[in-house]
CSV table of C-alpha atoms and ligand atoms in Angstrom, one decimal:
chain,number,residue,atom,x,y,z
M,1,VAL,CA,10.6,-18.9,-16.6
M,2,GLU,CA,7.1,-17.5,-16.7
M,3,HIS,CA,5.7,-13.9,-17.0
M,4,THR,CA,2.7,-12.5,-15.2
M,5,PHE,CA,1.0,-9.1,-15.5
M,6,SER,CA,0.6,-6.9,-12.5
M,7,ILE,CA,-1.1,-3.6,-11.7
M,8,ILE,CA,-0.4,-1.4,-8.7
M,9,LYS,CA,-3.8,0.1,-8.4
M,10,PRO,CA,-4.8,3.8,-7.7
M,11,ASP,CA,-5.3,3.3,-3.9
M,12,ALA,CA,-1.6,2.5,-3.7
M,13,THR,CA,-0.3,5.1,-6.1
M,14,LYS,CA,-2.3,7.8,-4.3
M,15,ARG,CA,-0.7,6.8,-1.0
M,16,ASN,CA,2.8,6.8,-2.5
M,17,LEU,CA,3.2,3.0,-2.0
M,18,THR,CA,4.7,2.0,-5.4
M,19,GLY,CA,8.1,1.4,-3.9
M,20,SER,CA,6.8,-0.4,-0.9
M,21,VAL,CA,4.7,-2.8,-3.1
M,22,ASN,CA,7.7,-3.3,-5.4
M,23,ALA,CA,9.9,-4.2,-2.4
M,24,VAL,CA,7.5,-7.0,-1.4
M,25,ILE,CA,7.5,-8.2,-5.1
M,26,GLU,CA,11.3,-8.3,-5.3
M,27,LYS,CA,11.8,-9.8,-1.8
M,28,ALA,CA,9.5,-12.7,-3.0
M,29,GLY,CA,12.0,-13.3,-5.8
M,30,LEU,CA,10.0,-11.9,-8.7
M,31,ARG,CA,11.8,-9.7,-11.2
M,32,ILE,CA,10.2,-6.5,-12.6
M,33,VAL,CA,11.1,-6.8,-16.3
M,34,ALA,CA,8.8,-4.0,-17.5
M,35,GLN,CA,7.0,-1.2,-15.7
M,36,LYS,CA,5.2,2.1,-16.5
M,37,ARG,CA,2.9,4.5,-14.8
M,38,VAL,CA,-0.2,5.3,-16.8
M,39,GLN,CA,-3.6,6.9,-16.4
M,40,MET,CA,-6.1,4.2,-17.7
M,41,THR,CA,-8.9,5.5,-19.8
M,42,ARG,CA,-12.4,4.2,-19.1
M,43,ALA,CA,-12.3,2.2,-22.3
M,44,GLN,CA,-9.1,0.5,-21.3
M,45,ALA,CA,-10.4,-0.3,-17.8
M,46,GLU,CA,-13.6,-1.7,-19.3
M,47,THR,CA,-11.7,-3.9,-21.8
M,48,PHE,CA,-9.3,-5.0,-19.1
M,49,TYR,CA,-12.1,-6.1,-16.7
M,50,ALA,CA,-14.6,-7.2,-19.4
M,51,ILE,CA,-14.8,-10.6,-17.8
M,52,HIS,CA,-16.5,-8.9,-14.8
M,53,ARG,CA,-19.0,-6.9,-16.9
M,54,GLU,CA,-22.1,-8.6,-15.5
M,55,ARG,CA,-21.0,-8.4,-11.9
M,56,PRO,CA,-22.8,-5.9,-9.6
M,57,PHE,CA,-19.6,-4.1,-8.8
M,58,PHE,CA,-18.4,-3.6,-12.4
M,59,GLY,CA,-19.2,0.2,-12.4
M,60,GLU,CA,-17.5,0.7,-9.1
M,61,LEU,CA,-14.5,-1.3,-10.3
M,62,VAL,CA,-14.1,0.8,-13.5
M,63,ASP,CA,-14.6,4.1,-11.6
M,64,PHE,CA,-11.9,3.0,-9.1
M,65,MET,CA,-9.4,1.9,-11.8
M,66,VAL,CA,-9.6,5.3,-13.6
M,67,SER,CA,-9.6,7.3,-10.3
M,68,GLY,CA,-5.8,7.9,-10.5
M,69,PRO,CA,-2.6,6.6,-12.0
M,70,VAL,CA,-1.7,2.9,-12.0
M,71,VAL,CA,1.6,1.2,-12.4
M,72,VAL,CA,1.5,-1.7,-14.9
M,73,GLN,CA,4.2,-4.3,-14.7
M,74,VAL,CA,5.5,-7.5,-16.2
M,75,LEU,CA,6.9,-9.8,-13.5
M,76,GLU,CA,9.3,-12.7,-14.3
M,77,GLY,CA,10.1,-15.8,-12.3
M,78,GLU,CA,9.6,-19.5,-11.9
M,79,ASP,CA,5.8,-20.1,-11.7
M,80,ALA,CA,5.4,-16.3,-11.6
M,81,ILE,CA,1.6,-16.4,-12.0
M,82,VAL,CA,0.8,-18.6,-9.0
M,83,ARG,CA,3.6,-17.2,-7.0
M,84,TYR,CA,2.5,-13.6,-7.5
M,85,ARG,CA,-1.1,-14.6,-6.6
M,86,ASP,CA,0.3,-15.9,-3.3
M,87,VAL,CA,2.3,-12.7,-2.7
M,88,MET,CA,-0.8,-10.6,-3.4
M,89,GLY,CA,-3.0,-12.4,-0.9
M,90,ALA,CA,-6.8,-12.9,-0.9
M,91,THR,CA,-9.0,-10.5,-2.9
M,92,ASN,CA,-10.5,-9.2,0.4
M,93,PRO,CA,-7.7,-8.0,2.6
M,94,ALA,CA,-9.8,-9.2,5.7
M,95,ASN,CA,-9.0,-12.7,4.4
M,96,ALA,CA,-5.4,-12.1,3.3
M,97,ALA,CA,-2.5,-13.9,5.0
M,98,GLU,CA,0.2,-12.1,7.0
M,99,GLY,CA,2.9,-10.6,4.9
M,100,THR,CA,0.9,-10.5,1.7
M,101,ILE,CA,0.6,-7.2,-0.2
M,102,ARG,CA,-3.1,-7.0,0.4
M,103,LYS,CA,-2.8,-7.7,4.1
M,104,LEU,CA,-0.1,-5.1,4.4
M,105,PHE,CA,-1.6,-2.3,2.2
M,106,ALA,CA,-5.2,-2.9,0.9
M,107,LEU,CA,-8.0,-0.8,2.1
M,108,SER,CA,-11.0,-3.0,1.1
M,109,VAL,CA,-12.2,-5.7,-1.3
M,110,GLY,CA,-12.4,-3.0,-4.0
M,111,GLU,CA,-9.4,-0.9,-3.2
M,112,ASN,CA,-7.1,-3.8,-2.9
M,113,THR,CA,-3.8,-2.4,-4.1
M,114,VAL,CA,-2.8,-4.9,-6.8
M,115,HIS,CA,-3.9,-7.0,-9.7
M,116,GLY,CA,-2.2,-10.2,-10.9
M,117,SER,CA,-3.1,-12.5,-13.8
M,118,ASP,CA,-4.9,-15.7,-13.0
M,119,SER,CA,-3.7,-17.9,-15.9
M,120,ARG,CA,-1.1,-18.1,-18.6
M,121,GLU,CA,-3.7,-17.3,-21.2
M,122,ASN,CA,-4.8,-14.2,-19.4
M,123,ALA,CA,-1.2,-13.1,-18.6
M,124,ALA,CA,-0.4,-13.1,-22.3
M,125,ILE,CA,-3.6,-11.1,-23.2
M,126,GLU,CA,-3.1,-8.6,-20.4
M,127,ILE,CA,0.6,-8.1,-21.1
M,128,ALA,CA,-0.1,-7.4,-24.8
M,129,GLN,CA,-2.8,-4.8,-23.8
M,130,PHE,CA,-0.1,-2.6,-22.2
M,131,PHE,CA,3.4,-3.6,-23.5
M,132,ALA,CA,5.2,-4.0,-26.8
M,133,GLY,CA,7.6,-6.9,-26.9
M,134,ASN,CA,10.6,-4.6,-26.9
M,135,GLU,CA,9.5,-3.0,-23.7
M,136,ILE,CA,10.0,-6.2,-21.7
M,137,VAL,CA,13.6,-6.6,-20.8
M,138,GLY,CA,14.5,-9.7,-18.8
D,1,GTP,P1,-7.5,-9.0,-9.6
D,1,GTP,O1,-6.1,-9.5,-9.6
D,1,GTP,O2,-7.7,-7.5,-9.5
D,1,GTP,O3,-8.3,-9.6,-10.8
D,1,GTP,O4,-8.2,-9.6,-8.3
D,1,GTP,P2,-8.7,-11.0,-7.9
D,1,GTP,O5,-8.4,-12.0,-9.1
D,1,GTP,O6,-8.2,-11.4,-6.6
D,1,GTP,O7,-10.3,-10.8,-7.8
D,1,GTP,P3,-11.4,-10.9,-9.0
D,1,GTP,O8,-10.8,-11.2,-10.3
D,1,GTP,O9,-12.5,-11.8,-8.5
D,1,GTP,O10,-12.0,-9.4,-8.9
D,1,GTP,C1,-11.4,-8.4,-9.7
D,1,GTP,C2,-11.4,-7.1,-8.9
D,1,GTP,O11,-12.7,-6.7,-8.7
D,1,GTP,C3,-10.8,-7.3,-7.5
D,1,GTP,O12,-9.4,-7.2,-7.3
D,1,GTP,C4,-11.5,-6.1,-6.8
D,1,GTP,O13,-10.7,-4.9,-7.0
D,1,GTP,C5,-12.8,-6.0,-7.5
D,1,GTP,N1,-13.8,-6.6,-6.7
D,1,GTP,C6,-14.1,-7.9,-6.5
D,1,GTP,N2,-15.1,-8.1,-5.7
D,1,GTP,C7,-15.6,-6.9,-5.4
D,1,GTP,C8,-16.7,-6.4,-4.6
D,1,GTP,O14,-17.4,-7.2,-4.0
D,1,GTP,N3,-16.8,-5.0,-4.5
D,1,GTP,C9,-16.0,-4.2,-5.2
D,1,GTP,N4,-16.2,-2.9,-5.1
D,1,GTP,N5,-15.0,-4.6,-6.0
D,1,GTP,C10,-14.8,-5.9,-6.0
D,2,MG,MG1,-8.9,-11.6,-11.1
């Protein structure tokens, strides 16, 4: 089985949608094997999204990610990385397929409810940024 890293973003925690998002995740057959609610620091958000540092929306993205609590998670399943990306839907909710988390809940391309790792390499890096090995219980 594979692990992926997920964040339920501030637009969702503010609207009390953590359980609703988790219901879609679990219904899709992914297992939440680690989870905690945290307030990201600006430094943590900048490190996490360092890959987007040169993009015009970087400042907005960091401001958004520290604008309220997030729920960080490790999801487990067969092909969890690709499967979770499918469950999330397109980055811009206007382009997201029916039934996906972003179609159901996202407000805009920025306030788009969830993050999911895009590769095995990044999943390992992102998980290690927020969880110790003994916090992941499969
Ligand atoms: P993540 O799972 O969050 O990484 O989303 P993604 O892989 O679908 O998109 P990408 O990695 O390209 O962008 C990372 C995040 O930056 C997105 O999820 C958005 O929150 C934000 N983002 C992307 N494009 C824009 C944009 O045009 N404007 C703003 N404000 N935010 C954007
Ligand atoms: Mg991404």
